[in-house]
Amino acid sequence: MNILIFGPNGSGKGTQGAIVQKKYGVPHIETGVIFRQNISKKTPLGEKAKAYIDRGELVPDDITIPMILNRLKEDDCAKGWLLDGFPRNLVQAEALWSALEKEKINLDYVIEINLDRDTAKKRIMGRRLCKMDNNHPNNIYIDAIKPHEHEGKTVCRVCGCEDLSTRADDQDTGAIDKRHGIYYDTKTGTLAAVNYFKDRTKVIAVDGSKGVKEVSEELMKKLA
Ligand code: AMP
């Protein structure tokens, strides 16, 4: 099973990706993770990619495209893959499609998590981290996971701890806007890549404005 997953930052793509990965038992290949691993190991690829990533720009296609196409040839991908974070623009989409055609590899599904730009931004900025456990979901803008109010204080909705904080990059509106600018660009950006696949393979669109459980239920129904 070969799958692509798309969704703007803030759409819950990471969470849904993990659920899909579990369903099919295929490797979850995340471009951002591969870059970060290369940066921390100080590989030549990591050194080249770092400056772009630090500026919130895409790493150039001549670095990213071969890196991913080679990754898909590794042994663990023989039975399929879930690709997350690639393609991120139209050029990458075309390169992936022609590489798959050449190798006669079928692209089974493209998953698109839809969420409007304002809501995606609010979701990122509303995220609150619980000091006791980062997996306790709290978001001041999502009713289903809103932190609780207790004796005039905002506390973690799971454990009641008062120590809720924000992640610095979640509050960086410039960085969020830059990333979303690339994602929502229908001419050459990520949405252009999604649209490219619409008349080539099965694109499954889900409404990302719902809660995690509802989104995953809709997704599983459509994937079945
Ligand atoms: P992510 O963790 O997916 O948000 O990726 C982190 C950063 O890695 C992005 O902001 C880009 O700088 C870079 N990156 C990830 N995927 C790609 C891609 N497909 N093409 C170019 N750069 C990418």
Tab-separated table of C-alpha atoms and ligand atoms in Angstrom:
chain	number	residue	atom	x	y	z
A	1	MET	CA	0.000	0.000	0.000
A	2	ASN	CA	1.517	3.303	-1.115
A	3	ILE	CA	-0.012	6.436	0.367
A	4	LEU	CA	0.628	10.175	0.450
A	5	ILE	CA	-0.751	12.308	3.271
A	6	PHE	CA	-1.312	16.062	3.018
A	7	GLY	CA	-2.563	18.633	5.504
A	8	PRO	CA	-1.477	22.092	6.649
A	9	ASN	CA	0.490	22.560	9.830
A	10	GLY	CA	-2.195	22.541	12.552
A	11	SER	CA	-4.521	20.099	10.763
A	12	GLY	CA	-3.594	17.065	12.863
A	13	LYS	CA	-1.745	15.426	9.985
A	14	GLY	CA	0.898	13.917	12.299
A	15	THR	CA	-1.740	12.264	14.502
A	16	GLN	CA	-3.749	10.905	11.560
A	17	GLY	CA	-0.561	9.795	9.821
A	18	ALA	CA	0.356	7.678	12.850
A	19	ILE	CA	-3.106	6.043	12.769
A	20	VAL	CA	-2.855	5.265	9.040
A	21	GLN	CA	0.660	3.920	9.499
A	22	LYS	CA	-0.609	1.526	12.167
A	23	LYS	CA	-3.493	0.350	9.971
A	24	TYR	CA	-1.246	-0.664	7.084
A	25	GLY	CA	2.000	-1.420	8.919
A	26	VAL	CA	4.062	0.443	6.331
A	27	PRO	CA	6.993	2.754	7.140
A	28	HIS	CA	5.983	6.355	7.886
A	29	ILE	CA	8.435	8.441	5.916
A	30	GLU	CA	8.486	12.064	7.075
A	31	THR	CA	10.699	14.442	5.138
A	32	GLY	CA	11.058	16.832	8.065
A	33	VAL	CA	12.214	13.987	10.342
A	34	ILE	CA	14.803	12.802	7.797
A	35	PHE	CA	16.182	16.333	7.519
A	36	ARG	CA	16.307	16.781	11.299
A	37	GLN	CA	18.120	13.439	11.730
A	38	ASN	CA	20.690	14.492	9.130
A	39	ILE	CA	21.163	17.847	10.841
A	40	SER	CA	21.734	16.288	14.241
A	41	LYS	CA	24.215	13.774	12.767
A	42	LYS	CA	25.905	16.643	10.903
A	43	THR	CA	25.842	14.769	7.588
A	44	PRO	CA	26.650	16.668	4.356
A	45	LEU	CA	22.934	16.562	3.487
A	46	GLY	CA	22.050	17.975	6.903
A	47	GLU	CA	24.632	20.770	6.556
A	48	LYS	CA	23.157	21.749	3.177
A	49	ALA	CA	19.545	21.628	4.357
A	50	LYS	CA	19.956	23.414	7.700
A	51	ALA	CA	20.031	27.030	6.521
A	52	TYR	CA	16.849	26.608	4.483
A	53	ILE	CA	15.029	24.890	7.325
A	54	ASP	CA	16.135	27.576	9.802
A	55	ARG	CA	14.685	30.239	7.496
A	56	GLY	CA	11.415	28.313	7.149
A	57	GLU	CA	12.010	27.812	3.423
A	58	LEU	CA	11.764	24.623	1.431
A	59	VAL	CA	15.025	22.765	0.961
A	60	PRO	CA	15.809	22.949	-2.797
A	61	ASP	CA	14.242	20.307	-5.000
A	62	ASP	CA	17.604	19.028	-6.271
A	63	ILE	CA	18.428	17.948	-2.692
A	64	THR	CA	14.966	16.841	-1.552
A	65	ILE	CA	13.727	14.897	-4.585
A	66	PRO	CA	16.660	12.418	-4.876
A	67	MET	CA	16.733	12.018	-1.088
A	68	ILE	CA	13.093	10.841	-1.053
A	69	LEU	CA	13.210	8.790	-4.251
A	70	ASN	CA	16.240	6.936	-2.877
A	71	ARG	CA	14.527	6.420	0.469
A	72	LEU	CA	11.590	4.751	-1.301
A	73	LYS	CA	13.989	2.223	-2.816
A	74	GLU	CA	15.139	0.944	0.586
A	75	ASP	CA	14.180	-2.587	1.625
A	76	ASP	CA	11.588	-1.598	4.226
A	77	CYS	CA	9.560	0.142	1.488
A	78	ALA	CA	9.153	-3.005	-0.610
A	79	LYS	CA	5.653	-3.623	0.771
A	80	GLY	CA	4.601	0.012	0.734
A	81	TRP	CA	5.027	3.374	2.408
A	82	LEU	CA	3.233	6.334	3.862
A	83	LEU	CA	4.883	9.497	2.648
A	84	ASP	CA	4.371	12.604	4.776
A	85	GLY	CA	5.807	16.049	3.948
A	86	PHE	CA	6.582	15.171	0.334
A	87	PRO	CA	5.705	16.360	-2.241
A	88	ARG	CA	5.412	19.917	-0.988
A	89	ASN	CA	5.234	21.632	-4.364
A	90	LEU	CA	4.219	20.923	-7.942
A	91	VAL	CA	7.749	20.139	-9.178
A	92	GLN	CA	8.138	17.474	-6.476
A	93	ALA	CA	4.706	16.019	-7.323
A	94	GLU	CA	5.645	15.681	-10.998
A	95	ALA	CA	9.017	14.142	-10.120
A	96	LEU	CA	7.413	11.601	-7.788
A	97	TRP	CA	4.724	10.671	-10.298
A	98	SER	CA	7.162	10.121	-13.143
A	99	ALA	CA	9.502	8.086	-10.904
A	100	LEU	CA	6.581	5.879	-9.831
A	101	GLU	CA	5.407	5.449	-13.424
A	102	LYS	CA	8.903	4.515	-14.500
A	103	GLU	CA	9.172	1.855	-11.792
A	104	LYS	CA	5.540	0.757	-12.399
A	105	ILE	CA	4.685	1.479	-8.760
A	106	ASN	CA	1.048	2.208	-8.019
A	107	LEU	CA	0.037	5.144	-5.853
A	108	ASP	CA	-2.969	3.733	-3.969
A	109	TYR	CA	-4.256	6.734	-2.047
A	110	VAL	CA	-3.663	10.398	-1.523
A	111	ILE	CA	-5.107	11.647	1.767
A	112	GLU	CA	-5.959	15.314	2.032
A	113	ILE	CA	-6.870	16.777	5.427
A	114	ASN	CA	-8.748	19.981	4.731
A	115	LEU	CA	-8.634	22.885	7.134
A	116	ASP	CA	-8.986	26.583	6.414
A	117	ARG	CA	-5.993	28.781	6.995
A	118	ASP	CA	-7.386	30.836	9.915
A	119	THR	CA	-8.438	27.757	11.857
A	120	ALA	CA	-5.083	26.060	11.207
A	121	LYS	CA	-3.264	29.117	12.559
A	122	LYS	CA	-5.484	29.325	15.638
A	123	ARG	CA	-4.936	25.617	16.305
A	124	ILE	CA	-1.170	26.099	16.338
A	125	MET	CA	-1.282	29.222	18.480
A	126	GLY	CA	-3.804	27.723	20.903
A	127	ARG	CA	-1.698	24.660	21.696
A	128	ARG	CA	-0.715	24.400	25.377
A	129	LEU	CA	1.880	21.993	26.725
A	130	CYS	CA	1.367	20.270	30.036
A	131	LYS	CA	4.536	20.079	32.091
A	132	MET	CA	3.569	16.693	33.505
A	133	ASP	CA	2.981	15.036	30.127
A	134	ASN	CA	3.334	16.469	26.619
A	135	ASN	CA	0.764	13.963	25.386
A	136	HIS	CA	-2.009	15.603	27.403
A	137	PRO	CA	-3.825	17.502	24.662
A	138	ASN	CA	-4.778	21.086	25.562
A	139	ASN	CA	-5.800	23.796	23.143
A	140	ILE	CA	-7.495	27.032	24.149
A	141	TYR	CA	-9.234	27.282	20.755
A	142	ILE	CA	-10.570	23.726	20.455
A	143	ASP	CA	-13.620	23.096	22.608
A	144	ALA	CA	-13.083	19.322	22.841
A	145	ILE	CA	-9.636	19.734	24.382
A	146	LYS	CA	-9.910	23.109	26.091
A	147	PRO	CA	-7.915	23.354	29.344
A	148	HIS	CA	-10.120	23.481	32.436
A	149	GLU	CA	-10.663	26.472	34.687
A	150	HIS	CA	-10.037	25.707	38.339
A	151	GLU	CA	-10.212	28.333	41.089
A	152	GLY	CA	-9.502	31.077	38.581
A	153	LYS	CA	-6.566	29.244	37.030
A	154	THR	CA	-6.238	27.528	33.653
A	155	VAL	CA	-5.195	23.914	34.259
A	156	CYS	CA	-4.443	20.816	32.175
A	157	ARG	CA	-7.708	19.131	31.203
A	158	VAL	CA	-6.194	15.675	31.790
A	159	CYS	CA	-4.209	15.925	35.021
A	160	GLY	CA	-5.216	19.315	36.432
A	161	CYS	CA	-1.629	20.539	36.581
A	162	GLU	CA	-1.290	24.337	36.532
A	163	ASP	CA	1.902	24.391	34.527
A	164	LEU	CA	0.713	24.916	30.953
A	165	SER	CA	3.078	26.574	28.511
A	166	THR	CA	3.375	27.444	24.828
A	167	ARG	CA	6.072	26.289	22.406
A	168	ALA	CA	7.997	29.319	21.129
A	169	ASP	CA	7.645	28.386	17.458
A	170	ASP	CA	3.888	27.945	17.904
A	171	GLN	CA	3.669	31.657	18.720
A	172	ASP	CA	5.848	32.848	15.840
A	173	THR	CA	3.199	34.246	13.492
A	174	GLY	CA	5.781	35.088	10.800
A	175	ALA	CA	6.972	31.482	10.655
A	176	ILE	CA	3.409	30.103	10.681
A	177	ASP	CA	2.383	32.431	7.841
A	178	LYS	CA	5.423	31.457	5.791
A	179	ARG	CA	4.706	27.730	6.120
A	180	HIS	CA	1.021	28.225	5.385
A	181	GLY	CA	1.897	30.422	2.417
A	182	ILE	CA	3.687	27.448	0.869
A	183	TYR	CA	0.942	24.984	1.800
A	184	TYR	CA	-2.092	26.945	0.569
A	185	ASP	CA	-0.456	28.008	-2.713
A	186	THR	CA	-2.607	26.439	-5.439
A	187	LYS	CA	-0.339	27.588	-8.274
A	188	THR	CA	2.995	25.956	-7.463
A	189	GLY	CA	2.837	25.047	-3.758
A	190	THR	CA	1.501	22.109	-1.773
A	191	LEU	CA	-2.152	22.471	-2.772
A	192	ALA	CA	-0.998	22.545	-6.399
A	193	ALA	CA	0.670	19.190	-5.682
A	194	VAL	CA	-2.552	17.791	-4.156
A	195	ASN	CA	-4.577	18.972	-7.160
A	196	TYR	CA	-2.047	17.401	-9.509
A	197	PHE	CA	-2.990	13.972	-8.144
A	198	LYS	CA	-6.748	14.496	-8.380
A	199	ASP	CA	-7.076	13.234	-11.943
A	200	ARG	CA	-4.320	10.642	-11.550
A	201	THR	CA	-5.269	8.620	-8.492
A	202	LYS	CA	-7.786	8.294	-5.671
A	203	VAL	CA	-7.701	11.386	-3.457
A	204	ILE	CA	-9.478	10.966	-0.135
A	205	ALA	CA	-10.469	14.291	1.387
A	206	VAL	CA	-11.433	14.543	5.059
A	207	ASP	CA	-12.720	17.466	7.071
A	208	GLY	CA	-9.907	18.390	9.475
A	209	SER	CA	-12.025	20.826	11.474
A	210	LYS	CA	-13.534	17.961	13.490
A	211	GLY	CA	-11.970	16.236	16.519
A	212	VAL	CA	-9.164	13.659	16.214
A	213	LYS	CA	-11.560	10.706	16.661
A	214	GLU	CA	-14.117	11.941	14.115
A	215	VAL	CA	-11.429	12.686	11.539
A	216	SER	CA	-9.844	9.263	11.966
A	217	GLU	CA	-13.257	7.548	11.758
A	218	GLU	CA	-14.057	9.385	8.512
A	219	LEU	CA	-10.629	8.511	7.176
A	220	MET	CA	-10.864	4.816	8.089
A	221	LYS	CA	-14.319	4.573	6.503
A	222	LYS	CA	-13.024	6.070	3.270
A	223	LEU	CA	-9.853	3.966	3.261
A	224	ALA	CA	-11.746	0.716	3.786
B	1	AMP	P1	8.250	19.512	8.668
B	1	AMP	O1	8.745	18.792	9.867
B	1	AMP	O2	7.496	18.638	7.713
B	1	AMP	O3	7.490	20.742	9.008
B	1	AMP	O4	9.555	19.982	7.858
B	1	AMP	C1	10.506	20.831	8.430
B	1	AMP	C2	11.249	21.583	7.343
B	1	AMP	O5	11.934	20.670	6.494
B	1	AMP	C3	10.374	22.403	6.408
B	1	AMP	O6	10.040	23.660	6.940
B	1	AMP	C4	11.283	22.521	5.190
B	1	AMP	O7	12.308	23.481	5.401
B	1	AMP	C5	11.943	21.152	5.152
B	1	AMP	N1	11.156	20.236	4.315
B	1	AMP	C6	10.339	19.223	4.727
B	1	AMP	N2	9.778	18.593	3.687
B	1	AMP	C7	10.237	19.205	2.572
B	1	AMP	C8	10.028	19.041	1.174
B	1	AMP	N3	9.224	18.093	0.685
B	1	AMP	N4	10.683	19.875	0.318
B	1	AMP	C9	11.516	20.830	0.775
B	1	AMP	N5	11.756	21.053	2.074
B	1	AMP	C10	11.121	20.268	2.977
